JSON list of C-alpha atoms in Angstrom, two decimals:
[
{"chain": "V", "resi": 84, "resn": "MET", "atom": "CA", "xyz": [2.85, 289.75, 51.97]},
{"chain": "V", "resi": 85, "resn": "SER", "atom": "CA", "xyz": [4.57, 286.41, 51.85]},
{"chain": "V", "resi": 86, "resn": "SER", "atom": "CA", "xyz": [7.86, 286.13, 53.71]},
{"chain": "V", "resi": 87, "resn": "ALA", "atom": "CA", "xyz": [9.30, 283.68, 51.18]},
{"chain": "V", "resi": 88, "resn": "PRO", "atom": "CA", "xyz": [12.26, 285.05, 49.23]},
{"chain": "V", "resi": 89, "resn": "PRO", "atom": "CA", "xyz": [11.97, 285.19, 45.43]},
{"chain": "V", "resi": 90, "resn": "THR", "atom": "CA", "xyz": [13.01, 282.17, 43.40]},
{"chain": "V", "resi": 91, "resn": "LEU", "atom": "CA", "xyz": [16.18, 283.16, 41.60]},
{"chain": "V", "resi": 92, "resn": "GLY", "atom": "CA", "xyz": [16.32, 282.76, 37.84]},
{"chain": "V", "resi": 93, "resn": "THR", "atom": "CA", "xyz": [19.22, 281.43, 35.83]},
{"chain": "V", "resi": 94, "resn": "GLY", "atom": "CA", "xyz": [20.62, 284.94, 35.39]},
{"chain": "V", "resi": 95, "resn": "ALA", "atom": "CA", "xyz": [20.91, 285.62, 39.11]},
{"chain": "V", "resi": 96, "resn": "THR", "atom": "CA", "xyz": [24.53, 284.46, 39.23]},
{"chain": "V", "resi": 97, "resn": "ARG", "atom": "CA", "xyz": [25.75, 287.88, 38.09]},
{"chain": "V", "resi": 98, "resn": "SER", "atom": "CA", "xyz": [25.28, 291.42, 39.33]},
{"chain": "V", "resi": 99, "resn": "VAL", "atom": "CA", "xyz": [22.88, 293.71, 37.44]},
{"chain": "V", "resi": 100, "resn": "THR", "atom": "CA", "xyz": [21.98, 297.38, 37.72]},
{"chain": "V", "resi": 101, "resn": "VAL", "atom": "CA", "xyz": [18.57, 298.92, 37.12]},
{"chain": "V", "resi": 102, "resn": "ALA", "atom": "CA", "xyz": [19.31, 302.58, 36.44]},
{"chain": "V", "resi": 103, "resn": "PHE", "atom": "CA", "xyz": [16.65, 305.20, 37.20]},
{"chain": "V", "resi": 104, "resn": "GLU", "atom": "CA", "xyz": [15.95, 308.46, 35.37]},
{"chain": "V", "resi": 105, "resn": "SER", "atom": "CA", "xyz": [16.39, 310.36, 38.64]},
{"chain": "V", "resi": 106, "resn": "GLY", "atom": "CA", "xyz": [19.63, 311.37, 40.32]},
{"chain": "V", "resi": 107, "resn": "ARG", "atom": "CA", "xyz": [22.71, 313.08, 39.00]},
{"chain": "V", "resi": 108, "resn": "ARG", "atom": "CA", "xyz": [23.59, 312.92, 35.32]},
{"chain": "V", "resi": 109, "resn": "MET", "atom": "CA", "xyz": [26.91, 311.17, 35.88]},
{"chain": "V", "resi": 110, "resn": "ALA", "atom": "CA", "xyz": [25.63, 309.10, 38.81]},
{"chain": "V", "resi": 111, "resn": "PRO", "atom": "CA", "xyz": [21.94, 308.23, 38.33]},
{"chain": "V", "resi": 112, "resn": "ASP", "atom": "CA", "xyz": [19.90, 306.62, 41.05]},
{"chain": "V", "resi": 113, "resn": "ALA", "atom": "CA", "xyz": [19.82, 302.85, 40.75]},
{"chain": "V", "resi": 114, "resn": "LEU", "atom": "CA", "xyz": [18.86, 299.49, 42.20]},
{"chain": "V", "resi": 115, "resn": "ARG", "atom": "CA", "xyz": [21.77, 297.08, 42.14]},
{"chain": "V", "resi": 116, "resn": "LEU", "atom": "CA", "xyz": [21.10, 293.35, 42.43]},
{"chain": "V", "resi": 117, "resn": "SER", "atom": "CA", "xyz": [23.64, 290.63, 43.13]},
{"chain": "V", "resi": 118, "resn": "PRO", "atom": "CA", "xyz": [23.53, 287.12, 44.59]},
{"chain": "V", "resi": 119, "resn": "ASP", "atom": "CA", "xyz": [24.71, 288.69, 47.86]},
{"chain": "V", "resi": 120, "resn": "GLY", "atom": "CA", "xyz": [21.83, 291.16, 48.14]},
{"chain": "V", "resi": 121, "resn": "ALA", "atom": "CA", "xyz": [20.44, 294.43, 46.84]},
{"chain": "V", "resi": 122, "resn": "THR", "atom": "CA", "xyz": [21.53, 298.05, 47.12]},
{"chain": "V", "resi": 123, "resn": "LEU", "atom": "CA", "xyz": [19.25, 301.03, 46.51]},
{"chain": "V", "resi": 124, "resn": "GLU", "atom": "CA", "xyz": [20.91, 304.35, 45.70]},
{"chain": "V", "resi": 125, "resn": "VAL", "atom": "CA", "xyz": [18.58, 307.38, 45.64]},
{"chain": "V", "resi": 126, "resn": "ASP", "atom": "CA", "xyz": [20.30, 310.71, 46.09]},
{"chain": "V", "resi": 127, "resn": "SER", "atom": "CA", "xyz": [17.14, 312.69, 46.91]},
{"chain": "V", "resi": 128, "resn": "ILE", "atom": "CA", "xyz": [16.04, 310.60, 49.90]},
{"chain": "V", "resi": 129, "resn": "LEU", "atom": "CA", "xyz": [19.03, 308.53, 51.03]},
{"chain": "V", "resi": 130, "resn": "ARG", "atom": "CA", "xyz": [22.25, 309.83, 52.57]},
{"chain": "V", "resi": 131, "resn": "VAL", "atom": "CA", "xyz": [23.95, 306.46, 52.09]},
{"chain": "V", "resi": 132, "resn": "PRO", "atom": "CA", "xyz": [22.98, 303.45, 49.94]},
{"chain": "V", "resi": 133, "resn": "LEU", "atom": "CA", "xyz": [20.24, 301.28, 51.44]},
{"chain": "V", "resi": 134, "resn": "LYS", "atom": "CA", "xyz": [21.43, 297.69, 51.65]},
{"chain": "V", "resi": 135, "resn": "LEU", "atom": "CA", "xyz": [18.85, 294.89, 51.62]},
{"chain": "V", "resi": 136, "resn": "THR", "atom": "CA", "xyz": [18.78, 291.11, 51.47]},
{"chain": "V", "resi": 137, "resn": "LEU", "atom": "CA", "xyz": [17.16, 289.44, 48.47]},
{"chain": "V", "resi": 138, "resn": "GLY", "atom": "CA", "xyz": [14.59, 287.99, 50.86]},
{"chain": "V", "resi": 139, "resn": "GLN", "atom": "CA", "xyz": [13.35, 291.51, 51.59]},
{"chain": "V", "resi": 140, "resn": "LEU", "atom": "CA", "xyz": [12.43, 292.02, 47.92]},
{"chain": "V", "resi": 141, "resn": "HIS", "atom": "CA", "xyz": [8.99, 290.65, 47.12]},
{"chain": "V", "resi": 142, "resn": "LEU", "atom": "CA", "xyz": [8.26, 291.59, 43.51]},
{"chain": "V", "resi": 143, "resn": "ALA", "atom": "CA", "xyz": [8.85, 294.22, 40.87]},
{"chain": "V", "resi": 144, "resn": "GLN", "atom": "CA", "xyz": [7.06, 295.48, 37.79]},
{"chain": "V", "resi": 145, "resn": "VAL", "atom": "CA", "xyz": [7.81, 297.71, 34.80]},
{"chain": "V", "resi": 146, "resn": "ASP", "atom": "CA", "xyz": [5.45, 300.01, 32.88]},
{"chain": "V", "resi": 147, "resn": "ARG", "atom": "CA", "xyz": [6.44, 301.54, 29.54]},
{"chain": "V", "resi": 148, "resn": "GLY", "atom": "CA", "xyz": [4.24, 304.62, 29.81]},
{"chain": "V", "resi": 149, "resn": "PRO", "atom": "CA", "xyz": [5.36, 308.24, 29.36]},
{"chain": "V", "resi": 150, "resn": "ALA", "atom": "CA", "xyz": [6.49, 310.58, 32.12]},
{"chain": "V", "resi": 151, "resn": "LYS", "atom": "CA", "xyz": [3.51, 312.88, 31.60]},
{"chain": "V", "resi": 152, "resn": "VAL", "atom": "CA", "xyz": [-0.08, 311.66, 31.35]},
{"chain": "V", "resi": 153, "resn": "ARG", "atom": "CA", "xyz": [-3.29, 313.33, 30.26]},
{"chain": "V", "resi": 154, "resn": "GLY", "atom": "CA", "xyz": [-6.72, 312.97, 31.78]},
{"chain": "V", "resi": 155, "resn": "THR", "atom": "CA", "xyz": [-6.95, 310.25, 34.42]},
{"chain": "V", "resi": 156, "resn": "ALA", "atom": "CA", "xyz": [-4.41, 307.46, 34.37]},
{"chain": "V", "resi": 157, "resn": "GLY", "atom": "CA", "xyz": [-3.13, 304.65, 36.54]},
{"chain": "V", "resi": 158, "resn": "ARG", "atom": "CA", "xyz": [0.07, 302.62, 36.67]},
{"chain": "V", "resi": 159, "resn": "PHE", "atom": "CA", "xyz": [0.63, 299.08, 37.90]},
{"chain": "V", "resi": 160, "resn": "PRO", "atom": "CA", "xyz": [-2.83, 297.45, 37.99]},
{"chain": "V", "resi": 161, "resn": "ILE", "atom": "CA", "xyz": [-3.60, 295.23, 40.96]},
{"chain": "V", "resi": 162, "resn": "LEU", "atom": "CA", "xyz": [-5.01, 291.93, 39.73]},
{"chain": "V", "resi": 163, "resn": "ARG", "atom": "CA", "xyz": [-7.20, 289.47, 41.61]},
{"chain": "V", "resi": 164, "resn": "ARG", "atom": "CA", "xyz": [-5.31, 286.28, 42.36]},
{"chain": "V", "resi": 165, "resn": "LEU", "atom": "CA", "xyz": [-7.09, 282.95, 41.97]},
{"chain": "V", "resi": 166, "resn": "SER", "atom": "CA", "xyz": [-4.27, 280.57, 42.84]},
{"chain": "V", "resi": 167, "resn": "ALA", "atom": "CA", "xyz": [-0.49, 280.44, 43.07]},
{"chain": "V", "resi": 168, "resn": "THR", "atom": "CA", "xyz": [-0.22, 280.52, 39.26]},
{"chain": "V", "resi": 169, "resn": "ALA", "atom": "CA", "xyz": [-3.44, 282.16, 38.06]},
{"chain": "V", "resi": 170, "resn": "VAL", "atom": "CA", "xyz": [-4.95, 285.65, 38.14]},
{"chain": "V", "resi": 171, "resn": "VAL", "atom": "CA", "xyz": [-8.13, 287.20, 36.77]},
{"chain": "V", "resi": 172, "resn": "PRO", "atom": "CA", "xyz": [-7.14, 288.69, 33.38]},
{"chain": "V", "resi": 173, "resn": "ARG", "atom": "CA", "xyz": [-6.76, 292.45, 33.44]},
{"chain": "V", "resi": 174, "resn": "GLU", "atom": "CA", "xyz": [-9.47, 292.87, 30.81]},
{"chain": "V", "resi": 175, "resn": "GLU", "atom": "CA", "xyz": [-11.93, 291.22, 33.21]},
{"chain": "V", "resi": 176, "resn": "GLY", "atom": "CA", "xyz": [-11.34, 293.88, 35.85]},
{"chain": "V", "resi": 177, "resn": "ILE", "atom": "CA", "xyz": [-8.83, 294.93, 38.47]},
{"chain": "V", "resi": 178, "resn": "GLU", "atom": "CA", "xyz": [-8.67, 295.63, 42.20]},
{"chain": "V", "resi": 179, "resn": "GLY", "atom": "CA", "xyz": [-7.10, 299.07, 41.81]},
{"chain": "V", "resi": 180, "resn": "TRP", "atom": "CA", "xyz": [-3.71, 300.60, 41.04]},
{"chain": "V", "resi": 181, "resn": "LEU", "atom": "CA", "xyz": [-0.45, 301.22, 42.86]},
{"chain": "V", "resi": 182, "resn": "TRP", "atom": "CA", "xyz": [-0.44, 304.77, 41.45]},
{"chain": "V", "resi": 183, "resn": "THR", "atom": "CA", "xyz": [-2.89, 307.17, 39.81]},
{"chain": "V", "resi": 184, "resn": "ASN", "atom": "CA", "xyz": [-2.31, 310.72, 38.70]},
{"chain": "V", "resi": 185, "resn": "ILE", "atom": "CA", "xyz": [-5.27, 311.87, 40.79]},
{"chain": "V", "resi": 186, "resn": "GLY", "atom": "CA", "xyz": [-4.58, 309.91, 43.98]},
{"chain": "V", "resi": 187, "resn": "GLY", "atom": "CA", "xyz": [-0.83, 309.42, 44.07]},
{"chain": "V", "resi": 188, "resn": "SER", "atom": "CA", "xyz": [0.42, 306.27, 45.78]},
{"chain": "V", "resi": 189, "resn": "ALA", "atom": "CA", "xyz": [0.84, 304.68, 49.20]},
{"chain": "V", "resi": 190, "resn": "LEU", "atom": "CA", "xyz": [4.35, 303.76, 48.11]},
{"chain": "V", "resi": 191, "resn": "THR", "atom": "CA", "xyz": [7.30, 306.15, 48.25]},
{"chain": "V", "resi": 192, "resn": "LEU", "atom": "CA", "xyz": [7.76, 307.99, 44.95]},
{"chain": "V", "resi": 193, "resn": "ILE", "atom": "CA", "xyz": [11.33, 308.77, 44.02]},
{"chain": "V", "resi": 194, "resn": "GLU", "atom": "CA", "xyz": [10.30, 311.51, 41.59]},
{"chain": "V", "resi": 195, "resn": "ASP", "atom": "CA", "xyz": [7.16, 313.41, 40.59]},
{"chain": "V", "resi": 196, "resn": "ASP", "atom": "CA", "xyz": [6.67, 312.09, 37.04]},
{"chain": "V", "resi": 197, "resn": "ALA", "atom": "CA", "xyz": [4.48, 309.07, 36.33]},
{"chain": "V", "resi": 198, "resn": "PRO", "atom": "CA", "xyz": [6.45, 306.00, 37.49]},
{"chain": "V", "resi": 199, "resn": "THR", "atom": "CA", "xyz": [7.56, 303.19, 35.22]},
{"chain": "V", "resi": 200, "resn": "GLY", "atom": "CA", "xyz": [9.09, 300.93, 37.87]},
{"chain": "V", "resi": 201, "resn": "ALA", "atom": "CA", "xyz": [7.70, 299.44, 41.07]},
{"chain": "V", "resi": 202, "resn": "LEU", "atom": "CA", "xyz": [9.44, 297.50, 43.83]},
{"chain": "V", "resi": 203, "resn": "LEU", "atom": "CA", "xyz": [7.48, 295.93, 46.70]},
{"chain": "V", "resi": 204, "resn": "PHE", "atom": "CA", "xyz": [9.12, 294.61, 49.84]},
{"chain": "V", "resi": 205, "resn": "THR", "atom": "CA", "xyz": [8.26, 291.36, 51.60]},
{"chain": "V", "resi": 206, "resn": "LYS", "atom": "CA", "xyz": [7.20, 293.52, 54.55]},
{"chain": "V", "resi": 207, "resn": "PRO", "atom": "CA", "xyz": [7.41, 297.30, 54.92]},
{"chain": "V", "resi": 208, "resn": "LEU", "atom": "CA", "xyz": [10.83, 298.64, 55.80]},
{"chain": "V", "resi": 209, "resn": "GLY", "atom": "CA", "xyz": [10.75, 300.11, 59.31]},
{"chain": "V", "resi": 210, "resn": "PRO", "atom": "CA", "xyz": [12.97, 302.26, 61.53]},
{"chain": "V", "resi": 211, "resn": "ASN", "atom": "CA", "xyz": [15.69, 299.63, 61.85]},
{"chain": "V", "resi": 212, "resn": "GLU", "atom": "CA", "xyz": [16.25, 299.55, 58.08]},
{"chain": "V", "resi": 213, "resn": "LEU", "atom": "CA", "xyz": [15.63, 303.22, 57.37]},
{"chain": "V", "resi": 214, "resn": "LYS", "atom": "CA", "xyz": [17.20, 305.31, 60.14]},
{"chain": "V", "resi": 215, "resn": "GLU", "atom": "CA", "xyz": [20.82, 304.83, 59.08]},
{"chain": "V", "resi": 216, "resn": "ALA", "atom": "CA", "xyz": [20.31, 305.30, 55.34]},
{"chain": "V", "resi": 217, "resn": "MET", "atom": "CA", "xyz": [17.46, 307.79, 54.95]},
{"chain": "V", "resi": 218, "resn": "LYS", "atom": "CA", "xyz": [17.90, 311.56, 55.14]},
{"chain": "V", "resi": 219, "resn": "PRO", "atom": "CA", "xyz": [16.52, 312.91, 58.45]},
{"chain": "V", "resi": 220, "resn": "GLU", "atom": "CA", "xyz": [13.98, 315.23, 56.83]},
{"chain": "V", "resi": 221, "resn": "VAL", "atom": "CA", "xyz": [12.61, 312.41, 54.68]},
{"chain": "V", "resi": 222, "resn": "LEU", "atom": "CA", "xyz": [12.37, 310.12, 57.70]},
{"chain": "V", "resi": 223, "resn": "GLU", "atom": "CA", "xyz": [10.52, 312.83, 59.63]},
{"chain": "V", "resi": 224, "resn": "ALA", "atom": "CA", "xyz": [8.04, 313.21, 56.76]},
{"chain": "V", "resi": 225, "resn": "LEU", "atom": "CA", "xyz": [7.37, 309.47, 56.84]},
{"chain": "V", "resi": 226, "resn": "VAL", "atom": "CA", "xyz": [6.76, 309.61, 60.58]},
{"chain": "V", "resi": 227, "resn": "ALA", "atom": "CA", "xyz": [4.32, 312.50, 60.13]},
{"chain": "V", "resi": 228, "resn": "ARG", "atom": "CA", "xyz": [2.35, 310.53, 57.53]},
{"chain": "V", "resi": 229, "resn": "SER", "atom": "CA", "xyz": [2.19, 307.36, 59.60]},
{"chain": "V", "resi": 230, "resn": "PRO", "atom": "CA", "xyz": [-0.97, 306.80, 61.71]},
{"chain": "V", "resi": 231, "resn": "LEU", "atom": "CA", "xyz": [1.21, 305.09, 64.32]},
{"chain": "V", "resi": 232, "resn": "GLY", "atom": "CA", "xyz": [4.03, 307.61, 64.17]},
{"chain": "V", "resi": 233, "resn": "VAL", "atom": "CA", "xyz": [6.45, 304.96, 62.92]},
{"chain": "V", "resi": 234, "resn": "PRO", "atom": "CA", "xyz": [8.14, 305.23, 59.51]},
{"chain": "V", "resi": 235, "resn": "ALA", "atom": "CA", "xyz": [7.19, 302.45, 57.10]},
{"chain": "V", "resi": 236, "resn": "VAL", "atom": "CA", "xyz": [8.03, 301.98, 53.43]},
{"chain": "V", "resi": 237, "resn": "PRO", "atom": "CA", "xyz": [6.14, 299.13, 51.71]},
{"chain": "V", "resi": 238, "resn": "GLY", "atom": "CA", "xyz": [7.86, 299.83, 48.40]},
{"chain": "V", "resi": 239, "resn": "PHE", "atom": "CA", "xyz": [9.24, 302.38, 45.97]},
{"chain": "V", "resi": 240, "resn": "LEU", "atom": "CA", "xyz": [8.02, 303.78, 42.65]},
{"chain": "V", "resi": 241, "resn": "PHE", "atom": "CA", "xyz": [10.51, 305.22, 40.17]},
{"chain": "V", "resi": 242, "resn": "ARG", "atom": "CA", "xyz": [11.24, 305.78, 36.49]},
{"chain": "V", "resi": 243, "resn": "VAL", "atom": "CA", "xyz": [13.65, 303.32, 34.87]},
{"chain": "V", "resi": 244, "resn": "GLN", "atom": "CA", "xyz": [16.03, 304.45, 32.15]},
{"chain": "V", "resi": 245, "resn": "GLU", "atom": "CA", "xyz": [15.65, 301.30, 30.05]},
{"chain": "V", "resi": 246, "resn": "PRO", "atom": "CA", "xyz": [12.41, 299.31, 30.64]},
{"chain": "V", "resi": 247, "resn": "ALA", "atom": "CA", "xyz": [13.56, 296.25, 28.69]},
{"chain": "V", "resi": 248, "resn": "ASN", "atom": "CA", "xyz": [16.77, 295.97, 30.70]},
{"chain": "V", "resi": 249, "resn": "ALA", "atom": "CA", "xyz": [14.84, 296.45, 33.94]},
{"chain": "V", "resi": 250, "resn": "GLU", "atom": "CA", "xyz": [12.46, 293.63, 33.04]},
{"chain": "V", "resi": 251, "resn": "THR", "atom": "CA", "xyz": [15.39, 291.35, 32.24]},
{"chain": "V", "resi": 252, "resn": "ALA", "atom": "CA", "xyz": [17.05, 292.13, 35.56]},
{"chain": "V", "resi": 253, "resn": "PHE", "atom": "CA", "xyz": [13.89, 291.64, 37.59]},
{"chain": "V", "resi": 254, "resn": "ARG", "atom": "CA", "xyz": [13.09, 288.39, 35.80]},
{"chain": "V", "resi": 255, "resn": "ALA", "atom": "CA", "xyz": [16.59, 287.04, 36.43]},
{"chain": "V", "resi": 256, "resn": "TYR", "atom": "CA", "xyz": [16.12, 287.55, 40.16]},
{"chain": "V", "resi": 257, "resn": "GLY", "atom": "CA", "xyz": [12.60, 286.09, 40.26]},
{"chain": "V", "resi": 258, "resn": "LEU", "atom": "CA", "xyz": [10.97, 289.45, 40.98]},
{"chain": "V", "resi": 259, "resn": "LEU", "atom": "CA", "xyz": [9.00, 290.10, 37.78]},
{"chain": "V", "resi": 260, "resn": "ARG", "atom": "CA", "xyz": [5.56, 288.87, 38.81]},
{"chain": "V", "resi": 261, "resn": "PRO", "atom": "CA", "xyz": [1.98, 290.23, 38.70]},
{"chain": "V", "resi": 262, "resn": "ILE", "atom": "CA", "xyz": [0.91, 292.64, 41.41]},
{"chain": "V", "resi": 263, "resn": "THR", "atom": "CA", "xyz": [-2.19, 291.17, 43.04]},
{"chain": "V", "resi": 264, "resn": "ASP", "atom": "CA", "xyz": [-4.63, 291.72, 45.88]},
{"chain": "V", "resi": 265, "resn": "ARG", "atom": "CA", "xyz": [-2.58, 289.26, 47.95]},
{"chain": "V", "resi": 266, "resn": "GLU", "atom": "CA", "xyz": [0.32, 291.71, 48.06]},
{"chain": "V", "resi": 267, "resn": "VAL", "atom": "CA", "xyz": [-1.53, 295.02, 48.22]},
{"chain": "V", "resi": 268, "resn": "PRO", "atom": "CA", "xyz": [-4.14, 295.56, 50.99]},
{"chain": "V", "resi": 269, "resn": "PRO", "atom": "CA", "xyz": [-7.20, 297.74, 50.27]},
{"chain": "V", "resi": 270, "resn": "THR", "atom": "CA", "xyz": [-5.71, 300.69, 52.16]},
{"chain": "V", "resi": 271, "resn": "MET", "atom": "CA", "xyz": [-2.83, 300.85, 49.67]},
{"chain": "V", "resi": 272, "resn": "ARG", "atom": "CA", "xyz": [-4.94, 300.66, 46.50]},
{"chain": "V", "resi": 273, "resn": "LYS", "atom": "CA", "xyz": [-5.82, 303.66, 44.35]},
{"chain": "V", "resi": 274, "resn": "ALA", "atom": "CA", "xyz": [-8.87, 303.85, 42.09]},
{"chain": "V", "resi": 275, "resn": "LEU", "atom": "CA", "xyz": [-10.01, 305.63, 38.94]},
{"chain": "V", "resi": 276, "resn": "PRO", "atom": "CA", "xyz": [-13.63, 306.48, 38.02]},
{"chain": "V", "resi": 277, "resn": "THR", "atom": "CA", "xyz": [-13.36, 304.25, 34.94]},
{"chain": "V", "resi": 278, "resn": "ASP", "atom": "CA", "xyz": [-12.15, 301.15, 36.80]},
{"chain": "V", "resi": 279, "resn": "LYS", "atom": "CA", "xyz": [-13.94, 297.86, 36.23]},
{"chain": "V", "resi": 280, "resn": "SER", "atom": "CA", "xyz": [-13.90, 295.61, 39.28]},
{"chain": "V", "resi": 281, "resn": "ALA", "atom": "CA", "xyz": [-12.61, 292.06, 38.86]},
{"chain": "V", "resi": 282, "resn": "ASP", "atom": "CA", "xyz": [-15.50, 289.69, 38.20]},
{"chain": "V", "resi": 283, "resn": "PRO", "atom": "CA", "xyz": [-16.40, 287.99, 41.52]},
{"chain": "V", "resi": 284, "resn": "ALA", "atom": "CA", "xyz": [-17.98, 285.12, 39.59]},
{"chain": "V", "resi": 285, "resn": "VAL", "atom": "CA", "xyz": [-14.57, 283.98, 38.37]},
{"chain": "V", "resi": 286, "resn": "SER", "atom": "CA", "xyz": [-13.55, 281.27, 40.81]},
{"chain": "V", "resi": 287, "resn": "ALA", "atom": "CA", "xyz": [-11.16, 279.10, 38.84]},
{"chain": "V", "resi": 288, "resn": "PRO", "atom": "CA", "xyz": [-8.86, 279.57, 35.85]},
{"chain": "V", "resi": 289, "resn": "PRO", "atom": "CA", "xyz": [-10.52, 278.39, 32.61]},
{"chain": "V", "resi": 290, "resn": "LYS", "atom": "CA", "xyz": [-8.69, 275.86, 30.46]},
{"chain": "V", "resi": 291, "resn": "GLY", "atom": "CA", "xyz": [-7.06, 276.61, 27.15]},
{"chain": "V", "resi": 292, "resn": "PRO", "atom": "CA", "xyz": [-4.90, 279.44, 25.83]},
{"chain": "V", "resi": 293, "resn": "THR", "atom": "CA", "xyz": [-7.38, 282.13, 26.92]},
{"chain": "V", "resi": 294, "resn": "GLY", "atom": "CA", "xyz": [-7.16, 281.15, 30.58]},
{"chain": "V", "resi": 295, "resn": "SER", "atom": "CA", "xyz": [-6.07, 283.40, 33.40]},
{"chain": "V", "resi": 296, "resn": "VAL", "atom": "CA", "xyz": [-2.67, 281.85, 33.93]},
{"chain": "V", "resi": 297, "resn": "ALA", "atom": "CA", "xyz": [0.00, 284.40, 34.73]},
{"chain": "V", "resi": 298, "resn": "PRO", "atom": "CA", "xyz": [2.10, 285.38, 31.67]},
{"chain": "V", "resi": 299, "resn": "PRO", "atom": "CA", "xyz": [5.39, 283.53, 31.01]},
{"chain": "V", "resi": 300, "resn": "GLY", "atom": "CA", "xyz": [8.27, 284.85, 33.05]},
{"chain": "V", "resi": 301, "resn": "PHE", "atom": "CA", "xyz": [5.96, 285.94, 35.88]}
]
């Protein structure tokens, strides 16, 4: 993943809160964004809020799907990037998903229901960032899952309370961008039997309104 911090939008001069569906009723889990940095509050996995710089946040996405899915389903398609501003359209195929209901996710899920929010870090959070904030039993589980025996969190998946507000907040802080194969290595991608691979013949964005330029705001 790129180490460049996100380009802040015009709304990044004020603090915003992306509330999650998880957590306590009177104190839901949340991601708080301000010009000074970000704070992640997740009662189930963190003993104290996790404080991050804006430069550690790479991108975010929102899905408006339900908490329960039937059959096989995926969330957060991984698109093939053609250039800094163009991707292969989703209808032409994808490179996988961040989450499927049959394969789970390589990212840390904050709850068991199908996620509607995704946050990817510029580089995976390691022991230095996690050991003070994360609950010991959660940290131990991450170590057990790691091939190298070192905890690493490339991102979080969660359910947002209000998708429209979450999109507005992520856009204001320059985080609302497509998830592409540049950010997600093959080992982190999940697949479904019905997936259509991105067309390898597409090598440049076509001209005109039907081109593969990333949507406005991304």
